[in-house]
mmCIF file of C-alpha atoms in Angstrom:
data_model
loop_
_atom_site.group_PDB
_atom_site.id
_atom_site.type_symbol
_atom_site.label_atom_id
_atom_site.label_comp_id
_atom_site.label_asym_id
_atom_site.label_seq_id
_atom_site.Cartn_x
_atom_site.Cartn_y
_atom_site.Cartn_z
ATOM 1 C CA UNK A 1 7.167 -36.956 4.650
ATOM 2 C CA UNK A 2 10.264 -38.593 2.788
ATOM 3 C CA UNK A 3 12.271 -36.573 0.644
ATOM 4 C CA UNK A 4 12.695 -37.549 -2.871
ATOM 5 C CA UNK A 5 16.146 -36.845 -4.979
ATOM 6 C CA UNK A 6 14.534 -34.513 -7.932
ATOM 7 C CA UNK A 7 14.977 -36.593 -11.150
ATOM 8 C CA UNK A 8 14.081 -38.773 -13.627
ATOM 9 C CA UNK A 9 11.223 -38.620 -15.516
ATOM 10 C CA UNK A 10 10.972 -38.382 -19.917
ATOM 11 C CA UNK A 11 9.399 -35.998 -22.951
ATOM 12 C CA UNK A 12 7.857 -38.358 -25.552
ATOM 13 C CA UNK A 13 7.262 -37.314 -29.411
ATOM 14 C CA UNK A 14 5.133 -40.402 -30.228
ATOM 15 C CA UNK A 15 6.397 -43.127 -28.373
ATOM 16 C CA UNK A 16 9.993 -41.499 -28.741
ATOM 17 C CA UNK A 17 11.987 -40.151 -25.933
ATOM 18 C CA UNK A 18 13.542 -37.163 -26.168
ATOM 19 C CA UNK A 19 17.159 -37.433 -24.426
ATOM 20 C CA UNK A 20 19.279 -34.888 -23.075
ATOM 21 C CA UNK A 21 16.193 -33.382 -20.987
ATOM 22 C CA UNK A 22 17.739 -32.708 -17.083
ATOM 23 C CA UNK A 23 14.423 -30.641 -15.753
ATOM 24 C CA UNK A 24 10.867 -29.328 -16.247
ATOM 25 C CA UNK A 25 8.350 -27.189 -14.650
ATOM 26 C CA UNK A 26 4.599 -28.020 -14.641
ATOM 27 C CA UNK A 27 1.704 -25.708 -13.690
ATOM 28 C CA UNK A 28 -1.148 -27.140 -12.819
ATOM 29 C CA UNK A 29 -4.190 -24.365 -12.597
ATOM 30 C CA UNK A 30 -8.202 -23.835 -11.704
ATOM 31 C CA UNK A 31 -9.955 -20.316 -12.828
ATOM 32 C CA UNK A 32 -11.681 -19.364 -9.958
ATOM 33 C CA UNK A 33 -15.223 -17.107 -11.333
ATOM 34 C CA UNK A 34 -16.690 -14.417 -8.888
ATOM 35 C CA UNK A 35 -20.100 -16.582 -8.251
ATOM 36 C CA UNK A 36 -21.164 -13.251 -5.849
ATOM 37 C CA UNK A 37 -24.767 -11.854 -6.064
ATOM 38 C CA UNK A 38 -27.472 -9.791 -3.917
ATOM 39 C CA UNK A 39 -27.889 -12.482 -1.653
ATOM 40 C CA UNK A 40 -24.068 -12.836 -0.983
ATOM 41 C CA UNK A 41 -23.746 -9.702 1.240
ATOM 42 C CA UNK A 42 -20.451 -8.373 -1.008
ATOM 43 C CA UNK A 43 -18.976 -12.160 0.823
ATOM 44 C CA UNK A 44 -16.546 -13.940 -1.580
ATOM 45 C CA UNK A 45 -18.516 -17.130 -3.151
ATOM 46 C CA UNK A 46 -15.391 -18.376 -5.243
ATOM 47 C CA UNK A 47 -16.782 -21.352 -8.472
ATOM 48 C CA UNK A 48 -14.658 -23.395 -9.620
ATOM 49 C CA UNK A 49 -14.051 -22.724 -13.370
ATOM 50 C CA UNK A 50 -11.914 -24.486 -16.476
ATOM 51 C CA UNK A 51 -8.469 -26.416 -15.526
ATOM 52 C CA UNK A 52 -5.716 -25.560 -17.311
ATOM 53 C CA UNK A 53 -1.841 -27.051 -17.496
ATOM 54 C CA UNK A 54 1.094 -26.419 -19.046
ATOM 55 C CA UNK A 55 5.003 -25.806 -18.317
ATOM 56 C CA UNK A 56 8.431 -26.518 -19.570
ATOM 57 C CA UNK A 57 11.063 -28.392 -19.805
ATOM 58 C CA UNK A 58 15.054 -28.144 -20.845
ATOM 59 C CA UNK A 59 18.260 -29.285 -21.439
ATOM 60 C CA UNK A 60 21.252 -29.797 -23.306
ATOM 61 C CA UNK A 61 20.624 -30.064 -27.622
ATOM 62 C CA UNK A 62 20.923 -33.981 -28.481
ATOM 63 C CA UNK A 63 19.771 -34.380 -32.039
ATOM 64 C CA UNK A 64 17.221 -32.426 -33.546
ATOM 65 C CA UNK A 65 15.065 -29.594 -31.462
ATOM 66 C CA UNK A 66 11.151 -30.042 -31.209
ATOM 67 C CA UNK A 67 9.463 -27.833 -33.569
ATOM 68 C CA UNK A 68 7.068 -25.245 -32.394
ATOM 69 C CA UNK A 69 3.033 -26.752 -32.527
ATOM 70 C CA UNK A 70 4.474 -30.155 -31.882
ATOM 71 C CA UNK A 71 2.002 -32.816 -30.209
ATOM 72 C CA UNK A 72 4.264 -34.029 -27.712
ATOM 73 C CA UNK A 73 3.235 -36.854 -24.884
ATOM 74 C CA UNK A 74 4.642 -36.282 -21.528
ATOM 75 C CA UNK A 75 5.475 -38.654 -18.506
ATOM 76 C CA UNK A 76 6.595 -35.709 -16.058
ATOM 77 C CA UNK A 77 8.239 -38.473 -13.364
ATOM 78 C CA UNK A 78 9.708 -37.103 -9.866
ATOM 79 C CA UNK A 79 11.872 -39.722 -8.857
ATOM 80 C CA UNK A 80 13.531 -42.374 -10.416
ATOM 81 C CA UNK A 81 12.868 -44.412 -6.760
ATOM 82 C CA UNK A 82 8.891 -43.704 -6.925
ATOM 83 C CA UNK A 83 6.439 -44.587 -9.690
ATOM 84 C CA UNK A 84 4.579 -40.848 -9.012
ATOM 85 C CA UNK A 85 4.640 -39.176 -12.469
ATOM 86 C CA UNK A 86 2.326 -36.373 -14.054
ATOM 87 C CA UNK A 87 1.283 -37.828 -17.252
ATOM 88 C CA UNK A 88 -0.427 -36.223 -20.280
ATOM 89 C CA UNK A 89 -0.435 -34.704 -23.698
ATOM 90 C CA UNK A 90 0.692 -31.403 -24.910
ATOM 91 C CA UNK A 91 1.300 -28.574 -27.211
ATOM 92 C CA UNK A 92 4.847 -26.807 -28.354
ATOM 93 C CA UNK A 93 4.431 -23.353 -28.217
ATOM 94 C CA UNK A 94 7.807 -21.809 -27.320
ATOM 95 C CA UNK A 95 11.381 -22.862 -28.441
ATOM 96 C CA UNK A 96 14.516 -21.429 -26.373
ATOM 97 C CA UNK A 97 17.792 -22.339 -27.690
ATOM 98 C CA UNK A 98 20.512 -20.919 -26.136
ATOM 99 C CA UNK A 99 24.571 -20.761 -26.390
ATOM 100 C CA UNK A 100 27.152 -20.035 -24.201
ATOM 101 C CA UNK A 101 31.018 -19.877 -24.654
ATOM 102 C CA UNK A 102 31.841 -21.907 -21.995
ATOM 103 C CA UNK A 103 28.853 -24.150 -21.816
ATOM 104 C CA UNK A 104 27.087 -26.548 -23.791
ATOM 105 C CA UNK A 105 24.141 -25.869 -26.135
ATOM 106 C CA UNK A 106 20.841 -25.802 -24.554
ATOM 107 C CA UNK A 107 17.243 -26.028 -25.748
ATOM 108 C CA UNK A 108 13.868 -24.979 -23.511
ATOM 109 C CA UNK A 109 10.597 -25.854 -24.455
ATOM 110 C CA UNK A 110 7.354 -24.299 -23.346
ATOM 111 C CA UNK A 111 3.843 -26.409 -23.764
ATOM 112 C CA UNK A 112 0.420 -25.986 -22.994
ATOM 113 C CA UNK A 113 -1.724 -29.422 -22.010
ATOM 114 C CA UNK A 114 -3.925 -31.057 -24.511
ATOM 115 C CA UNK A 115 -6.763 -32.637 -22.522
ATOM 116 C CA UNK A 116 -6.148 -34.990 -19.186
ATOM 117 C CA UNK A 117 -3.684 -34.305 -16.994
ATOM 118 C CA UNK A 118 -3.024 -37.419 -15.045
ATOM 119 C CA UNK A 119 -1.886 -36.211 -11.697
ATOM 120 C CA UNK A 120 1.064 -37.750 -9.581
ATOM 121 C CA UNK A 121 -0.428 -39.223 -5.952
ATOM 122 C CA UNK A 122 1.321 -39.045 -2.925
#
C-alpha cells in the first residue's frame, strides 16, 4: 500500500472555500442494535442500525469565523496527488477559537453530517 503525504483537501460555505484550514478529523460511524432473542442462545446477533458522521476541522483565522448552525459543504480530500476525497454536507455545531502569545490565531470547528456521506475509495 503507497503512502500518501497527509494534505490537501477544502471546507466550502456555498461554493466558497474557506482558506487557512491545515487539518480535519472525520468520523465515520454505524449503531450496532442487540438483535438477540430466545432462539439466540445469549450468542451476540449484532444489526446494523442508523449511520452517522461528523468531525472537525482547524486552522489559522483568515477572515471571518463560521458561525455556529452553519450549512457548510465539505470536500474532505487526502492528498493533493490522489483524487480520494470524503465529500458531503454538514452542520456547525462547535466554534473553538483560540490565542496564543507566541502563535498565531486559530479557529476549530466541529460538524455533524447532513445526509450522504460520499466515501473516499481506495
Amino acid at each position: 500500500m503507497a503512502r500518501l503525504a497527509g494534505f490537501g483537501g477544502s471546507v466550502n460555505i456555498g461554493t466558497v472555500a474557506q482558506t487557512g484550514i491545515r487539518e480535519w478529523t472525520l468520523d465515520y460511524t454505524v449503531n450496532v442494535l442487540d438483535g438477540r432473542g430466545f432462539d439466540s442462545a445469549g450468542l451476540p446477533h449484532p444489526v446494523v442500525g442508523a449511520k452517522n458522521w461528523g468531525g472537525s476541522f482547524a486552522g489559522p483565522k483568515d477572515g471571518a469565523p463560521i458561525s455556529v448552525f452553519s450549512a457548510i459543504s465539505l470536500n474532505l480530500k487526502e492528498s493533493t496527488t490522489t483524487g480520494q476525497n470524503w465529500t458531503g454536507s454538514a452542520i456547525v455545531t462547535e466554534v473553538h477559537p483560540s490565542a496564543n502569545f507566541d502563535g498565531l490565531v486559530e479557529y476549530g470547528y466541529t460538524f455533524v453530517g447532513s445526509g450522504t456521506l460520499t466515501v473516499a475509495t481506495a
